Coordinates of C-alpha atoms in Angstrom, one line a residue:
M1 CA 33.2 28.0 6.5
L2 CA 31.8 24.8 5.1
N3 CA 33.1 23.5 1.9
G4 CA 30.7 21.8 -0.7
T5 CA 31.5 18.3 0.4
H6 CA 30.7 19.0 4.1
Y7 CA 27.6 21.0 3.2
R8 CA 26.2 18.2 1.0
G9 CA 27.0 15.6 3.7
M10 CA 25.1 17.7 6.3
L11 CA 22.2 18.1 4.0
Q12 CA 22.1 14.3 3.3
A13 CA 22.3 13.6 7.1
V14 CA 19.4 16.1 7.8
A15 CA 17.4 14.5 4.9
L16 CA 18.0 11.0 6.3
L17 CA 17.1 12.0 9.8
G18 CA 13.8 13.7 8.6
T19 CA 13.0 10.5 6.6
M20 CA 13.6 8.4 9.7
I21 CA 11.5 10.6 11.9
L22 CA 8.6 10.5 9.3
A23 CA 8.8 6.8 9.0
G24 CA 8.7 6.4 12.7
C25 CA 5.6 8.4 12.8
A26 CA 3.8 6.3 10.2
S27 CA 1.0 4.5 12.1
V28 CA -2.1 2.7 11.2
P29 CA -5.0 5.1 10.6
D30 CA -7.6 5.1 13.4
I31 CA -10.4 3.9 11.1
I32 CA -8.5 0.6 10.4
K33 CA -6.8 0.0 13.7
G34 CA -9.4 -2.4 14.9
T35 CA -10.2 -3.3 18.5
T36 CA -7.5 -5.8 19.1
K37 CA -3.8 -5.0 19.6
A38 CA -2.8 -7.0 16.5
P39 CA -5.5 -8.0 13.9
E40 CA -4.6 -11.0 11.9
E41 CA -2.9 -10.0 8.6
N42 CA -1.7 -13.4 7.4
L43 CA -4.2 -14.2 4.7
V44 CA -2.5 -17.5 3.7
S45 CA -2.7 -18.8 7.3
V46 CA -6.4 -17.8 7.5
K47 CA -7.2 -19.5 4.2
N48 CA -5.3 -22.7 5.2
R49 CA -6.9 -23.1 8.6
P50 CA -10.1 -20.9 8.6
E51 CA -11.6 -22.7 11.7
L52 CA -8.8 -21.2 13.8
Y53 CA -9.6 -17.6 12.8
I54 CA -13.4 -17.5 12.7
G55 CA -14.6 -14.7 14.9
H56 CA -11.1 -13.2 15.2
E57 CA -10.3 -9.7 13.9
G58 CA -8.5 -9.5 10.6
R59 CA -7.0 -6.7 8.6
F60 CA -6.4 -7.1 4.9
G61 CA -5.8 -4.8 2.0
G62 CA -5.2 -4.7 -1.7
K63 CA -6.9 -3.8 -5.0
V64 CA -10.6 -3.8 -5.3
L65 CA -11.5 -6.1 -8.3
S66 CA -15.3 -5.9 -8.1
V67 CA -18.1 -4.1 -6.1
L68 CA -21.5 -5.8 -5.7
N69 CA -24.2 -3.8 -3.9
E70 CA -26.8 -6.1 -2.3
K71 CA -30.0 -5.3 -0.5
D72 CA -28.4 -4.3 2.9
Q73 CA -24.6 -4.4 2.2
T74 CA -21.9 -4.1 -0.3
R75 CA -19.4 -6.9 -1.1
L76 CA -15.9 -5.9 -2.2
E77 CA -13.8 -8.5 -3.9
I78 CA -10.2 -7.6 -3.0
S79 CA -7.0 -9.1 -4.4
A80 CA -5.0 -9.0 -1.1
M81 CA -1.4 -7.8 -0.9
P82 CA 1.0 -7.7 1.9
L83 CA 0.6 -4.7 4.2
A84 CA 3.2 -2.1 5.3
S85 CA 3.6 -1.2 9.0
N86 CA 1.0 1.5 8.5
A87 CA -1.5 -1.0 6.9
V88 CA -1.2 0.4 3.4
P89 CA -1.0 -2.3 0.7
R90 CA 2.5 -2.7 -0.7
L91 CA 2.4 -2.0 -4.4
K92 CA 4.3 -4.2 -6.9
T93 CA 3.8 -7.3 -4.8
S94 CA 2.1 -10.5 -5.8
S95 CA -1.4 -11.2 -4.6
L96 CA -1.7 -13.3 -1.5
G97 CA -5.2 -14.4 -2.4
R98 CA -8.7 -12.9 -2.5
V99 CA -11.1 -11.6 0.1
Y100 CA -14.8 -10.9 0.2
A101 CA -15.2 -7.9 2.4
Y102 CA -18.8 -7.2 3.5
V103 CA -19.6 -3.5 4.3
N104 CA -23.0 -2.7 5.9
N105 CA -23.9 0.2 3.7
F106 CA -24.0 1.2 0.0
L107 CA -20.7 2.0 -1.7
E108 CA -20.5 3.7 -5.1
P109 CA -18.8 1.2 -7.3
S110 CA -16.9 3.9 -9.3
D111 CA -15.3 5.1 -6.1
F112 CA -13.8 1.7 -5.2
K113 CA -13.3 -0.5 -8.3
D114 CA -9.7 -0.6 -9.3
H115 CA -8.7 1.4 -6.2
Y116 CA -6.7 0.2 -3.2
V117 CA -8.3 -0.3 0.2
T118 CA -7.5 -1.7 3.7
V119 CA -10.3 -3.3 5.7
V120 CA -10.6 -4.5 9.3
G121 CA -13.3 -6.6 10.8
K122 CA -14.4 -10.1 12.0
I123 CA -13.3 -13.1 9.9
T124 CA -16.3 -15.2 9.1
G125 CA -14.6 -18.1 7.3
L126 CA -14.3 -19.2 3.7
E127 CA -16.9 -18.5 1.1
K128 CA -17.2 -20.3 -2.2
G129 CA -17.0 -18.3 -5.4
K130 CA -15.3 -18.3 -8.8
V131 CA -12.3 -16.6 -10.4
G132 CA -13.3 -16.7 -14.1
N133 CA -14.6 -20.3 -14.5
S134 CA -12.4 -21.7 -11.7
P135 CA -13.9 -22.4 -8.2
Y136 CA -12.3 -20.4 -5.5
N137 CA -12.5 -20.1 -1.7
Y138 CA -12.6 -16.5 -0.6
V139 CA -11.7 -15.5 3.0
A140 CA -14.8 -13.6 4.1
I141 CA -14.7 -10.6 6.5
T142 CA -17.5 -8.4 8.0
V143 CA -16.0 -4.9 7.8
T144 CA -15.9 -2.6 10.8
G145 CA -13.4 -0.2 9.3
L146 CA -12.4 0.7 5.7
K147 CA -9.7 3.0 4.4
L148 CA -9.6 4.0 0.7
W149 CA -6.0 4.9 -0.3
H150 CA -5.1 7.4 -3.0
E151 CA -2.6 6.7 -5.7
S152 CA 0.2 9.2 -6.1
Q153 CA 3.8 9.3 -7.4
R154 CA 7.2 10.2 -6.0
V155 CA 10.4 11.1 -7.7
I156 CA 13.4 8.8 -6.9
L157 CA 16.8 10.5 -6.5
P158 CA 19.9 8.4 -6.2
P159 CA 21.8 8.7 -2.8
S160 CA 24.8 10.5 -4.4
L161 CA 22.5 13.4 -5.3
G162 CA 20.8 13.4 -1.9
A163 CA 18.9 16.6 -1.0
D164 CA 20.8 18.9 -3.3
P165 CA 20.7 17.5 -6.9
W166 CA 21.5 21.0 -8.3
N167 CA 24.8 21.1 -6.5
Y168 CA 26.4 18.2 -8.2
Y169 CA 29.9 19.1 -9.6
G170 CA 30.7 15.8 -11.3
S171 CA 31.8 15.6 -14.9
P172 CA 29.0 15.6 -17.5
Y173 CA 30.6 12.5 -18.8
D174 CA 30.2 10.7 -15.5
P175 CA 27.6 7.9 -15.9
I176 CA 25.6 9.3 -13.0
W177 CA 25.4 12.7 -14.5
R178 CA 24.0 11.3 -17.8
V179 CA 21.4 9.3 -16.0
Y180 CA 20.3 11.8 -13.4
S181 CA 21.1 15.2 -15.0
P182 CA 18.8 17.9 -13.6
L183 CA 17.9 18.5 -17.3
Q184 CA 16.5 15.0 -17.6
S185 CA 13.6 13.4 -15.7
A186 CA 14.3 11.2 -12.7
P187 CA 12.5 7.8 -12.2
V188 CA 9.1 8.0 -10.7
E189 CA 7.4 5.2 -8.6
P190 CA 3.7 4.8 -7.7
I191 CA 2.8 5.1 -4.0
L192 CA -0.4 5.1 -1.9
T193 CA -1.2 8.0 0.4
D194 CA -4.0 9.2 2.7

């Protein structure tokens, strides 16, 4: 028969293994994989030496700041963020710079403005624009694939509670009990999902 400590340890091991399996399965969605093995994701390098990257495939993602529908295309202004291994923008990171992403069809502004996207396509160079009243050189890309991410939230449980927060037998005066009591709310963090 398993005692409480062994049972909790086994549950934590199973939860960790499940998380590792799911993380290993995280891959770039087909729509933004691109046609090359490794599209360029280093926006700073592209911005510093655009002549080296013109015509190359790039993949950038971040928050859409503006949507401008033109005659035959839509221009997304994106505040680029570092991408995770599955090409989702990493929340709570600083902007790497800005991108003009040109999509060859109409996009409804309300579906994209203030939302997160990842785009893949051909880098066309730098394009002059403005951020407020300041001149700014945007990296421009002609989009061949676009992924709109959905904002969600997940609850964060401390490692000591693991997969079984209801089976914690610590003292109610223990600091971890006061912070993470099942009767209190646990911290929540924003995430991006399919």
